[in-house]
mmCIF file of C-alpha atoms and ligand atoms in Angstrom:
data_model
loop_
_atom_site.group_PDB
_atom_site.id
_atom_site.type_symbol
_atom_site.label_atom_id
_atom_site.label_comp_id
_atom_site.label_asym_id
_atom_site.label_seq_id
_atom_site.Cartn_x
_atom_site.Cartn_y
_atom_site.Cartn_z
ATOM 1 C CA MET T 1 67.156 112.267 67.176
ATOM 2 C CA ARG T 2 65.976 109.590 69.578
ATOM 3 C CA ARG T 3 62.519 110.042 70.793
ATOM 4 C CA LYS T 4 62.463 110.236 74.643
ATOM 5 C CA LEU T 5 60.801 107.169 76.617
ATOM 6 C CA VAL T 6 59.289 108.079 79.737
ATOM 7 C CA ALA T 7 58.027 104.521 81.529
ATOM 8 C CA GLY T 8 56.804 103.626 84.741
ATOM 9 C CA ASN T 9 57.390 100.753 86.805
ATOM 10 C CA TRP T 10 54.633 100.174 89.455
ATOM 11 C CA LYS T 11 56.525 97.255 90.988
ATOM 12 C CA MET T 12 54.088 95.171 93.498
ATOM 13 C CA HIS T 13 51.520 98.397 93.214
ATOM 14 C CA GLY T 14 48.169 98.166 91.581
ATOM 15 C CA LEU T 15 45.015 97.002 91.788
ATOM 16 C CA LYS T 16 41.785 97.378 89.396
ATOM 17 C CA ALA T 17 40.891 100.628 91.702
ATOM 18 C CA ASP T 18 44.029 102.141 90.417
ATOM 19 C CA LEU T 19 42.857 101.809 86.675
ATOM 20 C CA SER T 20 41.861 105.329 86.552
ATOM 21 C CA GLU T 21 45.237 106.475 87.264
ATOM 22 C CA VAL T 22 46.474 104.498 83.927
ATOM 23 C CA THR T 23 43.742 106.159 81.893
ATOM 24 C CA ALA T 24 44.663 109.855 83.325
ATOM 25 C CA ILE T 25 48.538 109.080 82.625
ATOM 26 C CA ALA T 26 47.741 107.552 78.965
ATOM 27 C CA THR T 27 45.407 110.521 78.178
ATOM 28 C CA ALA T 28 48.367 113.195 79.202
ATOM 29 C CA ALA T 29 50.575 110.964 77.038
ATOM 30 C CA GLY T 30 48.355 111.099 74.134
ATOM 31 C CA ALA T 31 48.475 114.762 74.488
ATOM 32 C CA ASN T 32 52.285 114.902 74.519
ATOM 33 C CA PRO T 33 52.898 113.148 71.232
ATOM 34 C CA SER T 34 56.708 114.109 70.802
ATOM 35 C CA VAL T 35 57.721 111.312 73.840
ATOM 36 C CA ASP T 36 56.849 107.801 74.148
ATOM 37 C CA ALA T 37 55.415 106.870 77.175
ATOM 38 C CA ALA T 38 54.269 103.325 78.901
ATOM 39 C CA LEU T 39 53.510 101.797 82.145
ATOM 40 C CA CYS T 40 55.022 98.599 83.215
ATOM 41 C CA VAL T 41 52.592 97.193 85.877
ATOM 42 C CA PRO T 42 51.932 93.938 87.828
ATOM 43 C CA PHE T 43 51.070 90.773 85.844
ATOM 44 C CA THR T 44 47.626 90.764 87.486
ATOM 45 C CA LEU T 45 46.863 94.222 85.843
ATOM 46 C CA ILE T 46 48.213 94.139 82.600
ATOM 47 C CA ALA T 47 45.018 92.986 80.555
ATOM 48 C CA ALA T 48 42.522 95.586 82.370
ATOM 49 C CA ALA T 49 45.677 97.962 81.934
ATOM 50 C CA ALA T 50 45.953 97.538 78.297
ATOM 51 C CA VAL T 51 42.296 98.576 77.815
ATOM 52 C CA ALA T 52 42.369 101.506 80.267
ATOM 53 C CA ALA T 53 45.374 102.897 78.671
ATOM 54 C CA GLY T 54 44.209 102.855 75.231
ATOM 55 C CA ASP T 55 46.988 103.435 72.537
ATOM 56 C CA MET T 56 49.709 104.186 75.415
ATOM 57 C CA PRO T 57 51.695 100.642 75.728
ATOM 58 C CA VAL T 58 51.669 98.785 78.708
ATOM 59 C CA GLY T 59 54.103 96.452 80.040
ATOM 60 C CA ALA T 60 55.346 93.736 82.379
ATOM 61 C CA GLN T 61 58.235 94.003 84.632
ATOM 62 C CA ASP T 62 59.685 90.678 84.061
ATOM 63 C CA VAL T 63 59.775 87.516 81.905
ATOM 64 C CA HIS T 64 60.945 83.974 82.132
ATOM 65 C CA GLN T 65 63.390 82.992 79.411
ATOM 66 C CA ALA T 66 61.783 80.140 78.609
ATOM 67 C CA ALA T 67 58.746 79.401 76.307
ATOM 68 C CA LYS T 68 56.955 77.094 78.755
ATOM 69 C CA GLY T 69 57.583 74.549 81.326
ATOM 70 C CA ALA T 70 57.965 73.732 84.818
ATOM 71 C CA HIS T 71 58.747 77.015 86.167
ATOM 72 C CA THR T 72 55.914 77.474 88.956
ATOM 73 C CA GLY T 73 55.209 81.221 89.572
ATOM 74 C CA CYS T 74 56.895 82.379 86.254
ATOM 75 C CA ILE T 75 55.209 83.706 83.068
ATOM 76 C CA SER T 76 56.438 83.387 79.575
ATOM 77 C CA ALA T 77 56.553 86.126 76.979
ATOM 78 C CA ALA T 78 53.671 84.698 74.834
ATOM 79 C CA MET T 79 51.585 84.980 77.782
ATOM 80 C CA LEU T 80 52.595 88.695 78.401
ATOM 81 C CA VAL T 81 51.841 89.378 74.580
ATOM 82 C CA GLU T 82 48.326 87.482 75.221
ATOM 83 C CA ALA T 83 47.606 89.686 78.145
ATOM 84 C CA GLY T 84 47.943 92.777 76.198
ATOM 85 C CA ALA T 85 51.623 93.714 76.888
ATOM 86 C CA GLY T 86 53.853 95.726 74.475
ATOM 87 C CA LEU T 87 56.988 95.525 76.578
ATOM 88 C CA THR T 88 58.914 94.314 79.673
ATOM 89 C CA ILE T 89 61.629 95.399 81.735
ATOM 90 C CA VAL T 90 64.238 92.913 82.439
ATOM 91 C CA GLY T 91 67.093 92.874 84.872
ATOM 92 C CA HIS T 92 65.841 95.280 87.183
ATOM 93 C CA SER T 93 68.136 95.567 90.184
ATOM 94 C CA GLU T 94 65.366 94.556 92.744
ATOM 95 C CA ARG T 95 65.249 91.416 90.589
ATOM 96 C CA ARG T 96 68.957 91.136 90.296
ATOM 97 C CA ALA T 97 69.320 91.225 94.204
ATOM 98 C CA ASP T 98 66.051 89.574 95.679
ATOM 99 C CA GLN T 99 66.168 86.549 92.963
ATOM 100 C CA TYR T 100 69.481 86.616 92.228
ATOM 101 C CA GLU T 101 69.558 87.068 88.445
ATOM 102 C CA THR T 102 72.502 87.063 86.787
ATOM 103 C CA ASP T 103 73.774 88.999 83.434
ATOM 104 C CA ALA T 104 73.249 85.940 81.575
ATOM 105 C CA GLN T 105 69.673 85.507 82.458
ATOM 106 C CA VAL T 106 68.803 88.822 81.802
ATOM 107 C CA LYS T 107 70.058 88.395 78.508
ATOM 108 C CA ALA T 108 68.017 85.175 77.996
ATOM 109 C CA LYS T 109 65.075 86.914 79.348
ATOM 110 C CA ALA T 110 65.687 89.743 76.649
ATOM 111 C CA GLU T 111 66.120 87.617 73.794
ATOM 112 C CA ALA T 112 62.893 85.640 74.504
ATOM 113 C CA ALA T 113 60.969 88.784 75.026
ATOM 114 C CA HIS T 114 62.232 90.042 72.034
ATOM 115 C CA ALA T 115 61.297 86.625 69.929
ATOM 116 C CA ALA T 116 57.612 87.026 71.438
ATOM 117 C CA GLY T 117 57.442 90.739 69.555
ATOM 118 C CA LEU T 118 57.814 92.401 72.949
ATOM 119 C CA GLY T 119 59.828 95.845 73.388
ATOM 120 C CA VAL T 120 62.534 95.609 76.142
ATOM 121 C CA ILE T 121 63.674 97.997 78.866
ATOM 122 C CA LEU T 122 67.127 96.136 80.170
ATOM 123 C CA CYS T 123 68.218 97.805 83.600
ATOM 124 C CA ILE T 124 71.651 98.176 84.695
ATOM 125 C CA GLY T 125 73.269 100.027 87.572
ATOM 126 C CA GLU T 126 75.785 99.794 90.341
ATOM 127 C CA THR T 127 75.400 99.438 94.368
ATOM 128 C CA LEU T 128 76.741 102.392 96.504
ATOM 129 C CA ASP T 129 79.616 100.422 97.704
ATOM 130 C CA GLU T 130 80.705 99.891 93.787
ATOM 131 C CA ARG T 131 80.297 103.520 93.184
ATOM 132 C CA ASP T 132 82.238 104.582 96.484
ATOM 133 C CA ALA T 133 85.012 102.000 95.413
ATOM 134 C CA GLY T 134 85.462 104.139 91.937
ATOM 135 C CA GLN T 135 83.885 101.058 90.164
ATOM 136 C CA ALA T 136 80.476 102.357 89.091
ATOM 137 C CA GLU T 137 81.489 102.486 85.311
ATOM 138 C CA ALA T 138 83.534 99.098 85.166
ATOM 139 C CA VAL T 139 80.400 97.344 86.798
ATOM 140 C CA VAL T 140 77.998 98.667 84.567
ATOM 141 C CA THR T 141 79.582 98.282 81.217
ATOM 142 C CA ALA T 142 80.394 94.936 82.499
ATOM 143 C CA GLN T 143 76.472 94.673 82.908
ATOM 144 C CA VAL T 144 76.019 96.129 79.372
ATOM 145 C CA ALA T 145 78.447 93.394 77.902
ATOM 146 C CA GLY T 146 76.912 90.669 79.871
ATOM 147 C CA SER T 147 73.266 91.029 79.496
ATOM 148 C CA LEU T 148 72.831 92.546 75.801
ATOM 149 C CA PRO T 149 70.535 90.333 73.917
ATOM 150 C CA GLU T 150 71.675 88.994 70.687
ATOM 151 C CA GLY T 151 70.667 91.190 67.701
ATOM 152 C CA ALA T 152 70.277 93.979 69.904
ATOM 153 C CA ASP T 153 68.188 96.826 68.125
ATOM 154 C CA ALA T 154 67.079 100.160 69.048
ATOM 155 C CA ALA T 155 63.513 99.206 67.326
ATOM 156 C CA TRP T 156 62.816 96.846 70.542
ATOM 157 C CA LEU T 157 65.583 97.842 72.958
ATOM 158 C CA SER T 158 66.110 100.266 75.455
ATOM 159 C CA LEU T 159 68.789 100.429 78.296
ATOM 160 C CA ALA T 160 67.907 101.773 81.644
ATOM 161 C CA TYR T 161 70.690 103.001 83.705
ATOM 162 C CA GLU T 162 69.275 102.739 87.375
ATOM 163 C CA PRO T 163 71.956 103.335 90.127
ATOM 164 C CA VAL T 164 70.802 101.021 92.727
ATOM 165 C CA TRP T 165 71.580 103.591 95.578
ATOM 166 C CA ALA T 166 69.431 106.334 93.683
ATOM 167 C CA ILE T 167 65.980 103.907 93.818
ATOM 168 C CA GLY T 168 63.442 105.002 95.621
ATOM 169 C CA THR T 169 66.040 106.964 97.953
ATOM 170 C CA GLY T 170 65.261 110.673 97.149
ATOM 171 C CA ARG T 171 68.984 110.893 95.892
ATOM 172 C CA THR T 172 70.159 111.430 92.603
ATOM 173 C CA PRO T 173 73.465 111.363 90.758
ATOM 174 C CA THR T 174 74.612 114.761 89.874
ATOM 175 C CA GLU T 175 74.035 115.935 86.158
ATOM 176 C CA VAL T 176 77.589 115.656 85.555
ATOM 177 C CA ASP T 177 77.794 111.806 86.787
ATOM 178 C CA VAL T 178 74.479 111.008 84.715
ATOM 179 C CA ALA T 179 76.348 112.399 81.621
ATOM 180 C CA ALA T 180 79.408 110.714 82.218
ATOM 181 C CA MET T 181 77.769 107.069 83.047
ATOM 182 C CA HIS T 182 75.541 107.306 79.775
ATOM 183 C CA GLY T 183 78.397 108.352 77.829
ATOM 184 C CA ALA T 184 80.256 105.115 78.926
ATOM 185 C CA ILE T 185 77.188 103.072 78.425
ATOM 186 C CA ARG T 186 76.959 104.579 74.812
ATOM 187 C CA ALA T 187 80.613 103.852 74.168
ATOM 188 C CA LYS T 188 80.174 100.482 75.211
ATOM 189 C CA LEU T 189 77.266 99.678 73.152
ATOM 190 C CA THR T 190 79.258 101.066 70.163
ATOM 191 C CA ALA T 191 82.350 98.903 70.750
ATOM 192 C CA LEU T 192 79.295 96.170 70.971
ATOM 193 C CA ILE T 193 76.881 96.708 67.984
ATOM 194 C CA GLY T 194 78.748 99.510 66.134
ATOM 195 C CA ASP T 195 76.601 102.120 64.407
ATOM 196 C CA GLU T 196 73.226 100.929 65.943
ATOM 197 C CA ALA T 197 74.425 101.885 69.250
ATOM 198 C CA ALA T 198 73.644 105.680 68.174
ATOM 199 C CA LYS T 199 70.075 104.985 67.840
ATOM 200 C CA VAL T 200 69.388 102.872 71.318
ATOM 201 C CA ARG T 201 67.758 104.988 73.733
ATOM 202 C CA ILE T 202 69.290 104.868 77.537
ATOM 203 C CA LEU T 203 67.227 105.850 80.256
ATOM 204 C CA TYR T 204 68.013 107.467 83.446
ATOM 205 C CA GLY T 205 66.238 105.910 86.422
ATOM 206 C CA GLY T 206 66.209 106.602 90.395
ATOM 207 C CA SER T 207 64.224 109.015 92.185
ATOM 208 C CA VAL T 208 63.113 110.946 89.075
ATOM 209 C CA ASN T 209 60.526 113.276 89.977
ATOM 210 C CA GLY T 210 58.343 116.299 88.456
ATOM 211 C CA ALA T 211 61.067 118.687 89.724
ATOM 212 C CA ASN T 212 64.114 117.093 88.904
ATOM 213 C CA ALA T 213 63.012 115.391 85.540
ATOM 214 C CA ALA T 214 63.868 118.381 83.214
ATOM 215 C CA SER T 215 67.534 118.446 84.417
ATOM 216 C CA LEU T 216 68.159 114.971 84.416
ATOM 217 C CA LEU T 217 66.544 114.641 81.034
ATOM 218 C CA ALA T 218 68.439 117.297 79.514
ATOM 219 C CA CYS T 219 71.711 115.519 80.106
ATOM 220 C CA ALA T 220 73.694 113.932 77.474
ATOM 221 C CA ASP T 221 72.816 110.695 76.162
ATOM 222 C CA VAL T 222 69.809 110.615 78.598
ATOM 223 C CA ASP T 223 66.937 109.243 76.213
ATOM 224 C CA GLY T 224 64.021 109.195 78.941
ATOM 225 C CA ALA T 225 63.480 107.835 82.286
ATOM 226 C CA LEU T 226 62.173 104.746 83.908
ATOM 227 C CA VAL T 227 60.223 106.078 87.036
ATOM 228 C CA GLY T 228 59.071 103.859 90.339
ATOM 229 C CA GLY T 229 57.489 105.780 92.814
ATOM 230 C CA ALA T 230 56.352 108.800 90.608
ATOM 231 C CA SER T 231 54.621 106.703 88.204
ATOM 232 C CA LEU T 232 51.875 105.603 90.752
ATOM 233 C CA THR T 233 49.779 108.594 90.167
ATOM 234 C CA ALA T 234 49.002 110.984 87.139
ATOM 235 C CA GLU T 235 49.513 113.934 89.414
ATOM 236 C CA LYS T 236 53.221 112.663 89.787
ATOM 237 C CA PHE T 237 53.563 111.286 86.630
ATOM 238 C CA VAL T 238 52.501 113.595 84.311
ATOM 239 C CA PRO T 239 54.712 116.378 85.069
ATOM 240 C CA ILE T 240 57.592 113.899 84.164
ATOM 241 C CA ILE T 241 56.117 113.058 80.587
ATOM 242 C CA GLU T 242 55.557 117.300 80.186
ATOM 243 C CA ALA T 243 59.163 117.922 80.958
ATOM 244 C CA ALA T 244 60.150 115.475 78.436
ATOM 245 C CA ALA T 245 57.901 116.633 75.828
ATOM 246 C CA SER T 246 58.688 120.218 76.558
ATOM 247 C CA LEU T 247 62.782 119.185 75.718
ATOM 248 C CA SER T 248 61.614 117.333 72.601
ATOM 249 C CA GLN T 249 60.026 120.405 71.358
ATOM 250 C CA ALA T 250 62.597 122.709 72.157
HETATM 251 C C1 PEP G 301 62.642 101.832 89.673
HETATM 252 O O1 PEP G 301 62.421 101.209 90.240
HETATM 253 O O2 PEP G 301 63.006 101.665 88.584
HETATM 254 C C2 PEP G 301 62.869 103.258 89.924
HETATM 255 C C3 PEP G 301 63.573 104.357 89.289
HETATM 256 O O3 PEP G 301 62.280 103.965 91.258
HETATM 257 P P1 PEP G 301 61.947 105.179 91.844
HETATM 258 O O4 PEP G 301 61.628 106.024 90.715
HETATM 259 O O5 PEP G 301 60.958 104.981 92.931
HETATM 260 O O6 PEP G 301 63.508 105.544 92.210
#
C-alpha cells in the first residue's frame, strides 16, 4: 500500500509574513499521520520555512544539475540541503516551458538532487494541443522514459502527472482520464524499472482543491497530489490533506 503524499508548490509566492501558514499547515499534517505532506517554497523561504514547519518536510521547486560552478542565478542540491530542504520538484511544466528545460536536463537534476540526499517530485504532463491531437499518453510516457533518473527508487522518487492545461485553470481531467493516464505511467515505469514501479508514488496535479481532492485521490494509481494555488493557505490546503487522510484510513 503506497502512502499518499500531498505536496504544495508555492511557486513565486511567499514571504516571511506567510510563515504562519506554513506552521498551520504543518500542524494539520501532524494531526493526519496516515499521509505524508510537504511544502515546496521559494528558495528564499526554505530556511525559515524549515523551522516553521517542524517535522513536515520543506522542499524547493528546482535545482541545478551541477554541483557548483558558473551558473548565475542557479542553486545546487547541496545548497538546498544546507538551507533545510528535504526534497525538490524537478521538471515542472512552467520550467519546461519558460526555461526550456529538456527531459535530459530534468533527469540530470533529479540525479543531482538524489545524490545530495533530497527527495524528488518529477513532473510530467501534456499540453492541451497534445491531448486534443490524441497524443497525451504518448507524450507523457515519453517524458517518463526521457526524464527518469538512473537508480529510480520509490524511497526518494515520486512522479507528478500534471496536465499543463489543468494547472491554475480550474479545469481537471475526468476521473476516468486520470486513472487511465496514471495506469499508463505505471505500466511505462514497470517496463523501465520492473517491480520497483509498484512502489513509486504517482501524484496528480492540476487545479486540485478541497472540493475535488477526494474524488481525484480515490482514482486508481493516484498516490497523492501536487497542489499549486490551493496550497498557499492552511484554509485551502488542509482540507486536501484531510481528504487524503480519510481515504488512507478507509
Ligand atoms: C502546480 O503548479 O503544480 C499546480 C498543480 O498548480 P494548481 O494546483 O494551481 O493548478
